[in-house]
Short mmCIF file of C-alpha atoms in Angstrom, two decimals:
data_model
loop_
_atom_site.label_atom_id
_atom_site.label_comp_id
_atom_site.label_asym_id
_atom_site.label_seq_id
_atom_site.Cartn_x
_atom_site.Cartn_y
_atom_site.Cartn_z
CA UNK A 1 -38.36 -73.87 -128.97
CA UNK A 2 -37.66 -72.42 -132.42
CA UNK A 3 -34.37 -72.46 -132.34
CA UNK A 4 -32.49 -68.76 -134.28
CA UNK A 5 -30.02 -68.60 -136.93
CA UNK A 6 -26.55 -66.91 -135.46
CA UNK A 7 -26.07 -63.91 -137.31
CA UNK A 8 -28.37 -61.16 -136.70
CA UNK A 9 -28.11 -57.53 -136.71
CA UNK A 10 -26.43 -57.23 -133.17
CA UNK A 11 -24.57 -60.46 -134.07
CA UNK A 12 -26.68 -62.66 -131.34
CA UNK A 13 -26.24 -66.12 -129.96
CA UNK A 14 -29.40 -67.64 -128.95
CA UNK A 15 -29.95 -70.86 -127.04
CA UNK A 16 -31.73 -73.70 -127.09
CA UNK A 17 -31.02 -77.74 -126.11
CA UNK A 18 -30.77 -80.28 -128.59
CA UNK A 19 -31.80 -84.07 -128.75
CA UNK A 20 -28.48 -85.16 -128.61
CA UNK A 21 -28.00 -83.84 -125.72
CA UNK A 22 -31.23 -84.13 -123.97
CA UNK A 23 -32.61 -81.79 -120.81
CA UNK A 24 -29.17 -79.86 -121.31
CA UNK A 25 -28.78 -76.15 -122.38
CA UNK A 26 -27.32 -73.16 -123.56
CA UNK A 27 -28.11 -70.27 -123.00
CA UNK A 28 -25.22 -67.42 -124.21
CA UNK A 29 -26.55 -64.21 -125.72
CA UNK A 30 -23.80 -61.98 -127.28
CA UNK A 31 -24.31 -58.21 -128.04
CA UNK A 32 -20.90 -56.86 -129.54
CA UNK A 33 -22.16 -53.20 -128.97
CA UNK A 34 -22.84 -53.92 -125.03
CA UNK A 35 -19.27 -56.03 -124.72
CA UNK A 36 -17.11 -53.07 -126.54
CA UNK A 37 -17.85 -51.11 -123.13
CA UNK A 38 -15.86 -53.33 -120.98
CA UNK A 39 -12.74 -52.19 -119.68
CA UNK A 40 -10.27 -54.82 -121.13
CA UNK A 41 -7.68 -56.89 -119.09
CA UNK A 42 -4.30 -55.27 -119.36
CA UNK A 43 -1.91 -56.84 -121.23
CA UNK A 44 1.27 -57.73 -118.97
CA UNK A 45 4.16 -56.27 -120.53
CA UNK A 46 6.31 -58.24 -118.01
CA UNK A 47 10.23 -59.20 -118.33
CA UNK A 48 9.40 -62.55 -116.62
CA UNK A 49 6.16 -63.09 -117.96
CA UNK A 50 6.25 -63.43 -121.12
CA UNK A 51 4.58 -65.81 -123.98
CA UNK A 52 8.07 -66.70 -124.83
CA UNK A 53 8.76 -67.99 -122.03
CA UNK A 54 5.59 -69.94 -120.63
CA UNK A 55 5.12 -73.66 -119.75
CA UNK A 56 4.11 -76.03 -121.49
CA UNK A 57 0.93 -77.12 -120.10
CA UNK A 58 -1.49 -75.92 -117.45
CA UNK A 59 -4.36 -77.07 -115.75
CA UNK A 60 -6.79 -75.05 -112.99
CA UNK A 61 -9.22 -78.08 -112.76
CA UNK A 62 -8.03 -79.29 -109.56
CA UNK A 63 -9.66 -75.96 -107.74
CA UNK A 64 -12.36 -76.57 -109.97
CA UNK A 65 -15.92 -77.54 -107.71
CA UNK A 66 -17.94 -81.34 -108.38
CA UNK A 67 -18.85 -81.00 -112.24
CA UNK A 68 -22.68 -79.72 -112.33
CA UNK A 69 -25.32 -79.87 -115.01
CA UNK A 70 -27.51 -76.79 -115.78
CA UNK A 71 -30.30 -78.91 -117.53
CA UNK A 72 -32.68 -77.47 -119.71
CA UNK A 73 -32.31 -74.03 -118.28
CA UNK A 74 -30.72 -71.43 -120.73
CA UNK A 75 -28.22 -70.41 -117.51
CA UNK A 76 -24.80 -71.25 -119.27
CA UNK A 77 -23.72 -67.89 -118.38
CA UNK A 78 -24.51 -68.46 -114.87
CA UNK A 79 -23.09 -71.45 -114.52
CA UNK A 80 -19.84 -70.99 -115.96
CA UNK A 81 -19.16 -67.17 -114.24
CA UNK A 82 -20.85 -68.02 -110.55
CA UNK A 83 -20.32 -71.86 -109.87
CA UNK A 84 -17.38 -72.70 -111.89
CA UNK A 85 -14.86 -69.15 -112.80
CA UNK A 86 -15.50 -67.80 -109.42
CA UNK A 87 -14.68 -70.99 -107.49
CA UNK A 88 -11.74 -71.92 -109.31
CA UNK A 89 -10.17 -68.49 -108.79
CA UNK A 90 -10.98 -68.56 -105.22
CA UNK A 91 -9.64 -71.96 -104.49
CA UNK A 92 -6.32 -70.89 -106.33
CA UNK A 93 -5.77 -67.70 -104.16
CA UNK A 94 -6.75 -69.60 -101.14
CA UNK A 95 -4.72 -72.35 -102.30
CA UNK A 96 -7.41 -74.93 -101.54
CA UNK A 97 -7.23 -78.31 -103.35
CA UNK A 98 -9.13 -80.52 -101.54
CA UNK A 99 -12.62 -80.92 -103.36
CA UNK A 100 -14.94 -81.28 -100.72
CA UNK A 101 -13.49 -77.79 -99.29
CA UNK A 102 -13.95 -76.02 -102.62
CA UNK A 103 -17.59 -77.42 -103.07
CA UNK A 104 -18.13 -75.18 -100.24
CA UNK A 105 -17.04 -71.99 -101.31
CA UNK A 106 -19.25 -72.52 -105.30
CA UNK A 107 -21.84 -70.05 -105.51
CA UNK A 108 -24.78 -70.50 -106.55
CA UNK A 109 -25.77 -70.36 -110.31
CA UNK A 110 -29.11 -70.42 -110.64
CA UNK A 111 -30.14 -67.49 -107.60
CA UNK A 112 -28.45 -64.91 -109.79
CA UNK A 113 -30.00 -66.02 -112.85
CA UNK A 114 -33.60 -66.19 -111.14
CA UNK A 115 -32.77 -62.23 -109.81
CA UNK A 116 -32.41 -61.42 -113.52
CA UNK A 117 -34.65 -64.02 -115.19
CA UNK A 118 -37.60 -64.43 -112.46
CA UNK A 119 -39.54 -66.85 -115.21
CA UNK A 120 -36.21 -68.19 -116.56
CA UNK A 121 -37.33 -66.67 -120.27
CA UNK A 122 -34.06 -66.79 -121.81
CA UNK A 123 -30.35 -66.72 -122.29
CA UNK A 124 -27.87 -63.45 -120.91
CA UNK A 125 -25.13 -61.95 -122.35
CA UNK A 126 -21.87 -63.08 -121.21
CA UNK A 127 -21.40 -60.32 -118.56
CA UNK A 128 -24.35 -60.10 -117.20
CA UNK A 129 -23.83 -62.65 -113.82
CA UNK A 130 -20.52 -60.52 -113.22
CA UNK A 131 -22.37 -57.45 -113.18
CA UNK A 132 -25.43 -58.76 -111.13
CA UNK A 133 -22.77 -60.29 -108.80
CA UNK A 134 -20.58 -57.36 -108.89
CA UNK A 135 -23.36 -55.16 -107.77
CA UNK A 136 -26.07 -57.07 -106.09
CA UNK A 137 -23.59 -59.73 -104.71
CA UNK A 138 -25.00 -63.67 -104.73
CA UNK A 139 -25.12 -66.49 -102.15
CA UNK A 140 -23.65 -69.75 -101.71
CA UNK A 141 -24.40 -72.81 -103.74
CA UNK A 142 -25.47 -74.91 -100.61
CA UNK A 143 -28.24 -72.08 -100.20
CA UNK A 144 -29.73 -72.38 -103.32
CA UNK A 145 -28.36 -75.49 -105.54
CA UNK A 146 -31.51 -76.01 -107.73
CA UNK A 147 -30.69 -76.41 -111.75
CA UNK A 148 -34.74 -76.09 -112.56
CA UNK A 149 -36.83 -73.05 -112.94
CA UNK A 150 -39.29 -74.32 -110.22
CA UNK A 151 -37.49 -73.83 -107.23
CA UNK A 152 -38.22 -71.35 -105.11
CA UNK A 153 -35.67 -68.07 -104.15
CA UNK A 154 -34.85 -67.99 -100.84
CA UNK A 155 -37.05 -65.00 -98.66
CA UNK A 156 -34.02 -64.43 -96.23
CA UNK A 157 -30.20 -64.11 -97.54
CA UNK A 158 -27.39 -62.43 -96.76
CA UNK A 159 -25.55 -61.63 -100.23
CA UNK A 160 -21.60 -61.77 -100.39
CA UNK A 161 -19.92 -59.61 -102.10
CA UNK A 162 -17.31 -62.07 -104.63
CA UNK A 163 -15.93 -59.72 -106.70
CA UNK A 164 -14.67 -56.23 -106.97
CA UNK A 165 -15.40 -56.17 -111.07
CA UNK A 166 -14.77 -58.22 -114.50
CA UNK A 167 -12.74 -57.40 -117.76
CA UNK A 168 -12.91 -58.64 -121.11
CA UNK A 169 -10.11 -60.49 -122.63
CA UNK A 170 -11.02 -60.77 -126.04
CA UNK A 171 -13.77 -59.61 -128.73
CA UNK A 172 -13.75 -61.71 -131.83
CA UNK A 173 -14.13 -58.65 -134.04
CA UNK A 174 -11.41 -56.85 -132.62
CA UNK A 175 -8.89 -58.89 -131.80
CA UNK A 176 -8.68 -61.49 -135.40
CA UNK A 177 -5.96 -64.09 -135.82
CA UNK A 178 -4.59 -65.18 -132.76
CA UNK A 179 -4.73 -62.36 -130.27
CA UNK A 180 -7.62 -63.68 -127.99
CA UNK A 181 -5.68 -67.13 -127.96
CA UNK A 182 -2.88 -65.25 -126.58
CA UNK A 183 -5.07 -63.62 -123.75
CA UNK A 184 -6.54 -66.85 -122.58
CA UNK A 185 -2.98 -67.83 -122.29
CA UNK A 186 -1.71 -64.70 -120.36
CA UNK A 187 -4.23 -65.21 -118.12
CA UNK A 188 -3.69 -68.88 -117.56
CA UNK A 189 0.09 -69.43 -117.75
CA UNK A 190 1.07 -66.17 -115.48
CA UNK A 191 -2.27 -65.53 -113.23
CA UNK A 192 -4.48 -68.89 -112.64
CA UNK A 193 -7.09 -67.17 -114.17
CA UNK A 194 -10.28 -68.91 -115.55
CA UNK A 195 -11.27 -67.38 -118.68
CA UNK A 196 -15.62 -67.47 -119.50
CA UNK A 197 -15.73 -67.45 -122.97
CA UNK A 198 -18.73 -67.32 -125.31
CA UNK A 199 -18.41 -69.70 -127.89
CA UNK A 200 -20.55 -70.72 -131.03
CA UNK A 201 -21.11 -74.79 -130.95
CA UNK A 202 -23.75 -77.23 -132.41
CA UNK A 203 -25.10 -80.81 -132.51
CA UNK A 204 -21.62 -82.68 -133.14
CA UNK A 205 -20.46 -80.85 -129.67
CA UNK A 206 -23.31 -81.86 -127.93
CA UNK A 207 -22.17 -85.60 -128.36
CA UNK A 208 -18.68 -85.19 -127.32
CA UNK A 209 -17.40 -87.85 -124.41
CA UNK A 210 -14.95 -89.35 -122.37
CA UNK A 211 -13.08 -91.25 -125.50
CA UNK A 212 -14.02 -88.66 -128.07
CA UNK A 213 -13.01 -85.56 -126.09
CA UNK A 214 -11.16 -83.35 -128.62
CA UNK A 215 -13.93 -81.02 -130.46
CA UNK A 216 -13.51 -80.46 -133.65
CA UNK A 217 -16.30 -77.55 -135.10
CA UNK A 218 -15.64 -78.46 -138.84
CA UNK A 219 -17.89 -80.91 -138.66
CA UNK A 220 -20.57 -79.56 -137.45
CA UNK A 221 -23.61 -78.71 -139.93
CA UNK A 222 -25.52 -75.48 -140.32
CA UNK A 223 -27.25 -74.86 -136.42
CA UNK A 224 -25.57 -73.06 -134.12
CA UNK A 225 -25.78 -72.56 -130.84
CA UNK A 226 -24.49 -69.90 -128.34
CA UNK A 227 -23.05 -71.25 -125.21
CA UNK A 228 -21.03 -69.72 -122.09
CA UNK A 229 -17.92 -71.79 -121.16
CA UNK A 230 -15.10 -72.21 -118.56
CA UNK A 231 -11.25 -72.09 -120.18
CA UNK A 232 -9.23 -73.90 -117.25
CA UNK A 233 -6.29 -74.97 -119.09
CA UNK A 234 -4.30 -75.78 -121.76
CA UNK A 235 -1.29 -77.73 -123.96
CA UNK A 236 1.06 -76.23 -125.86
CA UNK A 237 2.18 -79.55 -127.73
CA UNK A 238 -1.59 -80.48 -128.60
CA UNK A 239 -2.28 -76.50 -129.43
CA UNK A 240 -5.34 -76.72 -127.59
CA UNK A 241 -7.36 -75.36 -124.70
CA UNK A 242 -9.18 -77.51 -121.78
CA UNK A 243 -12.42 -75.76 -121.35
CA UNK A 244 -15.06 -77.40 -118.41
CA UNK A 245 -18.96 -77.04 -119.56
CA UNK A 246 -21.87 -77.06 -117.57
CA UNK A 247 -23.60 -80.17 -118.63
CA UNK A 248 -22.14 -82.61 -116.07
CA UNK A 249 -19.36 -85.26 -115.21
CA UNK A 250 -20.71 -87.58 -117.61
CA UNK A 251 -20.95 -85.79 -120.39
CA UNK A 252 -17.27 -85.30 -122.22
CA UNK A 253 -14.09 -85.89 -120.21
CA UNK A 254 -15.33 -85.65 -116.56
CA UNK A 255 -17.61 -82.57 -118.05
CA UNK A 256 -14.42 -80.83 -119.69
CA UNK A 257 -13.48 -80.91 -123.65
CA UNK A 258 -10.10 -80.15 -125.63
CA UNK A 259 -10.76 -77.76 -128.70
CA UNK A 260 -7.53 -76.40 -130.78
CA UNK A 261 -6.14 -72.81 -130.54
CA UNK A 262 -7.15 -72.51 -134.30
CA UNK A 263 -10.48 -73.81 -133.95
CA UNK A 264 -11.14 -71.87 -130.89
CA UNK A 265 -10.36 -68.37 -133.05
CA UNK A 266 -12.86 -69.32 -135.52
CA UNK A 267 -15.37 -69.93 -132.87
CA UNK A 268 -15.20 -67.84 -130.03
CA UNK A 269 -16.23 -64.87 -129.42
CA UNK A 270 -15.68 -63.05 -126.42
CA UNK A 271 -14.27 -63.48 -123.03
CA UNK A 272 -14.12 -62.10 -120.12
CA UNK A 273 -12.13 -62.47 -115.92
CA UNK A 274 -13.05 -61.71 -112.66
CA UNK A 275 -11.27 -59.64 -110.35
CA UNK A 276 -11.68 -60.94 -106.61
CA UNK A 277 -11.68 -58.97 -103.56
CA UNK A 278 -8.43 -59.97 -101.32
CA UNK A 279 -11.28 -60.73 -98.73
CA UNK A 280 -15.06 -61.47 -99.43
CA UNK A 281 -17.22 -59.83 -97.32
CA UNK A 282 -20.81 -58.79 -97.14
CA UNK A 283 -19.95 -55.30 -97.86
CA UNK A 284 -19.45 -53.63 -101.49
CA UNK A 285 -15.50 -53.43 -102.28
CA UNK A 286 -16.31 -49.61 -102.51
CA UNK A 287 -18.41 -49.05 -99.35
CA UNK A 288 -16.87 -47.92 -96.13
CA UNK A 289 -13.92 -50.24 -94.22
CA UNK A 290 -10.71 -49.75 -94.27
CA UNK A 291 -8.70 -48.91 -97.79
CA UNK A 292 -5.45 -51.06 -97.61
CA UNK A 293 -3.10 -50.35 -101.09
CA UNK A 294 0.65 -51.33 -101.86
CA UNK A 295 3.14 -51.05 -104.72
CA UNK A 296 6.42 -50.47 -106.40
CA UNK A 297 7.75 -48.71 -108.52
CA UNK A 298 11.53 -49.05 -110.38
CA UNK A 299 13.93 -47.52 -112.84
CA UNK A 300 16.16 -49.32 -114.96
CA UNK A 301 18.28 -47.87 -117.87
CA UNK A 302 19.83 -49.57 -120.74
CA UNK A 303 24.11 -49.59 -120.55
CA UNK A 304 25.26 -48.97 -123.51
CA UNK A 305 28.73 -51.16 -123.40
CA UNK A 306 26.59 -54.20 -122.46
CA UNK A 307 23.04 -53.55 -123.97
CA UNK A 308 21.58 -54.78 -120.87
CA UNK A 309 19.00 -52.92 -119.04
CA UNK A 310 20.41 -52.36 -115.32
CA UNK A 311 18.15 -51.16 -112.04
CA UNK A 312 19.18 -47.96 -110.44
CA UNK A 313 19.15 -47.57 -107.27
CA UNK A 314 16.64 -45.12 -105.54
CA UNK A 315 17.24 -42.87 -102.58
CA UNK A 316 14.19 -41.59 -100.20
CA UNK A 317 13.75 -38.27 -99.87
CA UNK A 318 9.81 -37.51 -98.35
CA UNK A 319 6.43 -37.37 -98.58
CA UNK A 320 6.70 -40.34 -101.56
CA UNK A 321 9.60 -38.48 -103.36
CA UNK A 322 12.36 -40.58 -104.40
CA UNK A 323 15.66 -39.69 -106.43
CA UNK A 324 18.34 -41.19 -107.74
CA UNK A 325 21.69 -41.66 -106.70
CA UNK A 326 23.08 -40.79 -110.43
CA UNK A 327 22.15 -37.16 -111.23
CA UNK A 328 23.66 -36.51 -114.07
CA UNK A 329 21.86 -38.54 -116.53
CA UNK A 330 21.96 -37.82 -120.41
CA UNK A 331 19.37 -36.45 -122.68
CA UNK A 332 18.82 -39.54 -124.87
CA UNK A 333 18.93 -41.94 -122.31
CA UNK A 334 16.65 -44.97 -122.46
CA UNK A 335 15.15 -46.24 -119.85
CA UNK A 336 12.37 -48.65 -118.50
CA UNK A 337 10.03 -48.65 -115.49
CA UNK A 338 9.02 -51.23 -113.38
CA UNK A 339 5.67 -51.90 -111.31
CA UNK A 340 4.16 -54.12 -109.10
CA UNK A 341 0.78 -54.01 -107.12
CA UNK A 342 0.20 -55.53 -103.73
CA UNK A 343 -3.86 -56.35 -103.87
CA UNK A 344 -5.66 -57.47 -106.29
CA UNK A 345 -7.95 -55.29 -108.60
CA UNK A 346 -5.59 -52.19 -107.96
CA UNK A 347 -5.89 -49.27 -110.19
CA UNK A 348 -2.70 -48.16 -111.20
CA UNK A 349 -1.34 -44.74 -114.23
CA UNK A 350 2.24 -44.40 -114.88
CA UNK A 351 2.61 -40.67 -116.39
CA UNK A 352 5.57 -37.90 -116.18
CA UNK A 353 5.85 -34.51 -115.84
CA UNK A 354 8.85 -32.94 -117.81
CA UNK A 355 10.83 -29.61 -116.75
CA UNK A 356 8.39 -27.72 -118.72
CA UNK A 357 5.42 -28.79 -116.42
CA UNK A 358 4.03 -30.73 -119.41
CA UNK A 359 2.44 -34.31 -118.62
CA UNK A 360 2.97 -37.41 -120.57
CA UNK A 361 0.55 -40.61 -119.38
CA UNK A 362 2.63 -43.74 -120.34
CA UNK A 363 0.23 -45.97 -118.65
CA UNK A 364 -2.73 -47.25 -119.44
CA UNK A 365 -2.71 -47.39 -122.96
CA UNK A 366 -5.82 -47.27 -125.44
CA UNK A 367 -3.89 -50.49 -127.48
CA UNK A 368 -3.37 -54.51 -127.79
CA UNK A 369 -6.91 -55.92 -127.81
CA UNK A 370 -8.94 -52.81 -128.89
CA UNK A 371 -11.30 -53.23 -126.44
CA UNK A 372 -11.87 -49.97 -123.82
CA UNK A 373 -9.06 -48.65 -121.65
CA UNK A 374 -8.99 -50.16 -118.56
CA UNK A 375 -6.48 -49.42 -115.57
CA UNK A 376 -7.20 -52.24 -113.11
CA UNK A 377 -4.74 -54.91 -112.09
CA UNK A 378 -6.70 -58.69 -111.82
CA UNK A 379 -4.74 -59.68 -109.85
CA UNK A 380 -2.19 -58.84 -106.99
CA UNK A 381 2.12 -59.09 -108.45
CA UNK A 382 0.71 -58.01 -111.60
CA UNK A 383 4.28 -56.82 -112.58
CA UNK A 384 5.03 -54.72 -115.70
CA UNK A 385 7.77 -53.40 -117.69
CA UNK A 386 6.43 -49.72 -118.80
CA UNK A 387 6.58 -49.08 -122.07
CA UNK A 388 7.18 -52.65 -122.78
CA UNK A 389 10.31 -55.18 -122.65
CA UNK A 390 11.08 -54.60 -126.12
CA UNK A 391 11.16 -50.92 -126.03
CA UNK A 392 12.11 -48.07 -124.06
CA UNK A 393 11.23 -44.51 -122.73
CA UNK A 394 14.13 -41.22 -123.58
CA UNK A 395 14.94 -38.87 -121.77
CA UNK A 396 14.78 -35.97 -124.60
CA UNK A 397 15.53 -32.38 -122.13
CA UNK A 398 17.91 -31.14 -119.91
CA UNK A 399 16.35 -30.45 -116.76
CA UNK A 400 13.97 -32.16 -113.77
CA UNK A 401 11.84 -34.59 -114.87
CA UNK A 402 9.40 -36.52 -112.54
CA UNK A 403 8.32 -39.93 -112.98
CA UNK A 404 5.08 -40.64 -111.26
CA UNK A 405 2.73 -43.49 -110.49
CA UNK A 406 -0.51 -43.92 -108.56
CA UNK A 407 -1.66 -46.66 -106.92
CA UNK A 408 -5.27 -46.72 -105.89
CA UNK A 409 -7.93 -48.95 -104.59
CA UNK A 410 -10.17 -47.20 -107.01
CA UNK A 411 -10.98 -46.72 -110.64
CA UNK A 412 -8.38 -43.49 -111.84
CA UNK A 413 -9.65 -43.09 -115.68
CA UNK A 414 -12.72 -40.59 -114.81
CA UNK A 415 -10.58 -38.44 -112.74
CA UNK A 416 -6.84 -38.69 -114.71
CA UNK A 417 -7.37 -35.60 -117.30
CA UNK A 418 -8.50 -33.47 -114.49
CA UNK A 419 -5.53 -34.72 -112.14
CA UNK A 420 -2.81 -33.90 -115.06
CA UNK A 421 -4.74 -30.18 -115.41
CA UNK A 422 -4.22 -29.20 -112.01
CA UNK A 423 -0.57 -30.98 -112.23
CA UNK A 424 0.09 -28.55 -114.81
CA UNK A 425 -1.87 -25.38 -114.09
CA UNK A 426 -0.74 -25.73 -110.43
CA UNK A 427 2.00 -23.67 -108.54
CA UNK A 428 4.52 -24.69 -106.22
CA UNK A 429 7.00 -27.31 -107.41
CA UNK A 430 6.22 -30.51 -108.76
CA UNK A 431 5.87 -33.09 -106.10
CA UNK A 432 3.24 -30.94 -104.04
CA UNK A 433 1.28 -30.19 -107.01
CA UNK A 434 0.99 -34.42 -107.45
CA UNK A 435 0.01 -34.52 -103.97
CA UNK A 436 -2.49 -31.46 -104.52
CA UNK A 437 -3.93 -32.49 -107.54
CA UNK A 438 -5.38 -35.97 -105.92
CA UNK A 439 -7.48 -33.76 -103.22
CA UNK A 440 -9.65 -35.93 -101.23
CA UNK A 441 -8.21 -39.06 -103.09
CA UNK A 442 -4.61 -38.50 -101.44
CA UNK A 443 -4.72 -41.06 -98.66
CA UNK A 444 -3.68 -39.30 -95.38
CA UNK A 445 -0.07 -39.01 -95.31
CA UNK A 446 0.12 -40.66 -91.49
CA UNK A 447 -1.28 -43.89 -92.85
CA UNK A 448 1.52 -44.61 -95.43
CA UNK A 449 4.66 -46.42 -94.88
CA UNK A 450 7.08 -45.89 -97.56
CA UNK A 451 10.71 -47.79 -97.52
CA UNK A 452 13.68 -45.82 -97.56
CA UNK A 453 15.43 -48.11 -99.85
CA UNK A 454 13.45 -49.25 -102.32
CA UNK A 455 10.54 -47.11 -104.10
CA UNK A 456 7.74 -49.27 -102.48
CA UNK A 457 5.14 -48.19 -100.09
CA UNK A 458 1.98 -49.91 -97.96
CA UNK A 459 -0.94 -48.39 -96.48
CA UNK A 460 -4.16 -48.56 -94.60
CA UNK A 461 -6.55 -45.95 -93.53
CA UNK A 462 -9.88 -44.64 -93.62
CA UNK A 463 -9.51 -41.35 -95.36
CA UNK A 464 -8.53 -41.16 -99.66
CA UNK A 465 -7.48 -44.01 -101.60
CA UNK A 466 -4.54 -43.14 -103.68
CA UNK A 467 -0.96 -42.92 -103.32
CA UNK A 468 1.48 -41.71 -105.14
CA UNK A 469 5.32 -42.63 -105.58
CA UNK A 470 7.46 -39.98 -107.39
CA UNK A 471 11.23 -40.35 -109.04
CA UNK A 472 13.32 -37.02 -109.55
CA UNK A 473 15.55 -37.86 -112.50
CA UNK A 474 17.93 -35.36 -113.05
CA UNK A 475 19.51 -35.05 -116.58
CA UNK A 476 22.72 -32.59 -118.37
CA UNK A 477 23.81 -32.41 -122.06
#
């Protein structure tokens, strides 16, 4: 196969195998217009999480299935986001370790890439298995294990349903320097999260193995080759990620490689997550069942004799309205909030409502990676510190303000702009206009428990999906 330079007008990786490596492939194309769609992973603004406090080294391949080659097929993509990311991430919130239990829960690779490439004509873009998967679902490995374009799909399947959607972490273009080295890590160090990540490699890789493990892409000459990876861990000492490839146990360190965090800038070029389901099923996420959501929310202001940021305690008041016990709060006050979400993929917004009706959405933001504004959590304890740890939120009127955030088992972006318009243009008072503006989405009121002490809340039901907690803050001159 002729084998295509990298660069081209919508920046392309193409695939191919080489001798070096013979009957194994690659198989990664990357479109940067197609990737800047993707709602980005959030970045956790965390007082506990942070990249300053992190450890040292960290290693996922343990949940990792029995190392498989792809051969000659150009199903990289496949491989990496539907045998090895999904598995690992499965395993870890399972907590399974034992490998003959985890080499029952891969999916396979190659019946997702036969659904999209039926004469297996060429490579995918890195998403593309998390989308097919996302929407059309896949089986498991054990059903359909084949690594060659002659075998035959299955007539009769019953499709799971593995994952509830996919983020990107990092885009080359828009994230230069270090930024998608610290996303990898995020997702690593506080989540267990595999990372698939596109990378551009050639010949010298192709030879790498068990005693010459560390990859070093200076050397290599002027072919290159786009290929669809597995980040599973890393060390902080060495600099360097672990990152597991599809080309078996005999090829590299037990089918894994080390590559440096400087290295890996200069080469990679995108990467995405999955977001699991708490349960997988053979239902869509967002078909019918039962809609089960949890959160908190918290307030913490910054004392001014000690500089220390100190939680304030919350009393319950009804229908998800909370106040605190101090009501006489100064304008110029800083302060902080705190959330937390109970499932995984949760969408969450953080926005306030001042005492002139006037709304202010201080979560998500359109910032950090550049990518598109995203407002699901990956994964479940996704805790954050709203605006961030290093800075603060004032309160800048005399008056009522309301703090607000939703929780929701669906997407929020599409509707938030027409939620804050009926917030605003509403009548009544405040907390019933929250409650109004959500309509059908407002999960019914009977199946919500909220705590009386703390601002957190659970619920199940079969009608709406979001719920809202809302702090009264009351402030003076």
């Amino acid at each position: 196969m002729k084998l295509t330079p990298y660069f081209t007008l919508l920046a392309t990786l193409v695939c191919s195998s080489v001798a070096a490596q013979e009957q194994q492939g690659f198989g990664l194309i990357f479109d940067e217009q197609n990737f800047s769609l993707i709602p980005r992973m959030p970045e956790q603004t965390s007082a506990t999480k942070s990249l300053g406090n992190i450890a040292l080294r960290k290693d996922l391949l343990q949940y990792a299935p029995s190392p498989a080659a792809q051969g000659a097929i150009q199903s990289c993509v496949s491989w990496a986001t539907a045998y090895y990311a999904y598995t690992i991430q499965y395993a870890v919130q399972h907590k399974i370790t034992e490998r003959s239990e985890i080499d029952k829960i891969a999916l396979s690779a190659m019946y997702p890439y036969k659904k999209l490439r039926p004469g297996c004509e060429g490579g995918m873009d890195i998403f593309e298995i998390a989308d097919y998967m996302k929407k059309q679902g896949n089986i498991p490995f054990k059903e359909f294990s084949m690594n060659a374009c002659s075998g035959k799909l299955p007539s009769s399947v019953s499709p799971i349903f593995p994952i509830i959607d996919y983020q990107a972490v990092f885009d080359y273009k828009k994230d230069p320097g270090n930024k998608g080295v610290q996303a990898i890590l995020q997702a690593i160090a506080f989540n267990d999260l595999p990372v698939i990540v596109g990378m551009e490699v050639g010949d010298v890789f192709a030879k790498l193995n068990e005693s010459k493990n560390h990859y070093d892409p200076k050397k290599e000459g002027t072919k290159k080759y786009g290929h669809a990876m597995t980040v599973v861990g890393y060390d902080l000492p060495k600099k360097a990620f672990k990152i597991l490839n599809s080309w078996g146990g005999n090829w590299g360190q037990q089918g894994c490689f080390w590559i440096g965090f400087e290295d890996f800038s200069r080469i990679a070029k995108a990467g995405i997550i999955l977001i699991l389901p708490e349960e997988v099923t053979q239902a869509k996420a967002e078909t019918g069942g039962m809609t089960k959501v949890g959160g908190v929310f918290g307030f913490q202001y910054l004392d001014e004799k000690t500089s220390d940021f100190v939680r304030a305690s919350p009393a319950y008041l009804s229908n998800g309205v909370y106040e605190l016990n101090k009501k006489d709060w100064k304008v110029g006050q800083a302060f902080q909030l705190l959330t937390n979400n109970a499932r995984n993929g949760m969408s969450m917004c953080v926005f306030s409502i001042n005492s002139k009706g006037k709304s202010t959405v201080h979560w998500p933001r359109d910032k950090d990676f550049g990518l598109g504004t995203g407002d699901k959590l990956p994964v479940r304890g996704f805790d954050m510190v709203i605006p961030s740890p290093e800075s603060a939120l004032l309160i800048e009127e005399v008056g009522s303000d309301y703090l607000c955030v939703f929780y929701s088992n669906q997407t929020l972006m599409p509707h938030l702009q027409g939620i804050l318009e009926r917030i605003e243009n509403g009548k009544g008072d405040i907390p019933s206009r929250i409650r109004e503006s959500l309509g059908s989405k407002l999960m019914n009121p009977t199946s919500i428990r909220y705590e009386a002490k703390e601002m957190r809340f659970s619920a199940a039901g079969n009608e709406g999906d979001t719920v809202p907690l809302i702090l009264k803050i009351e402030s003076v001159k």
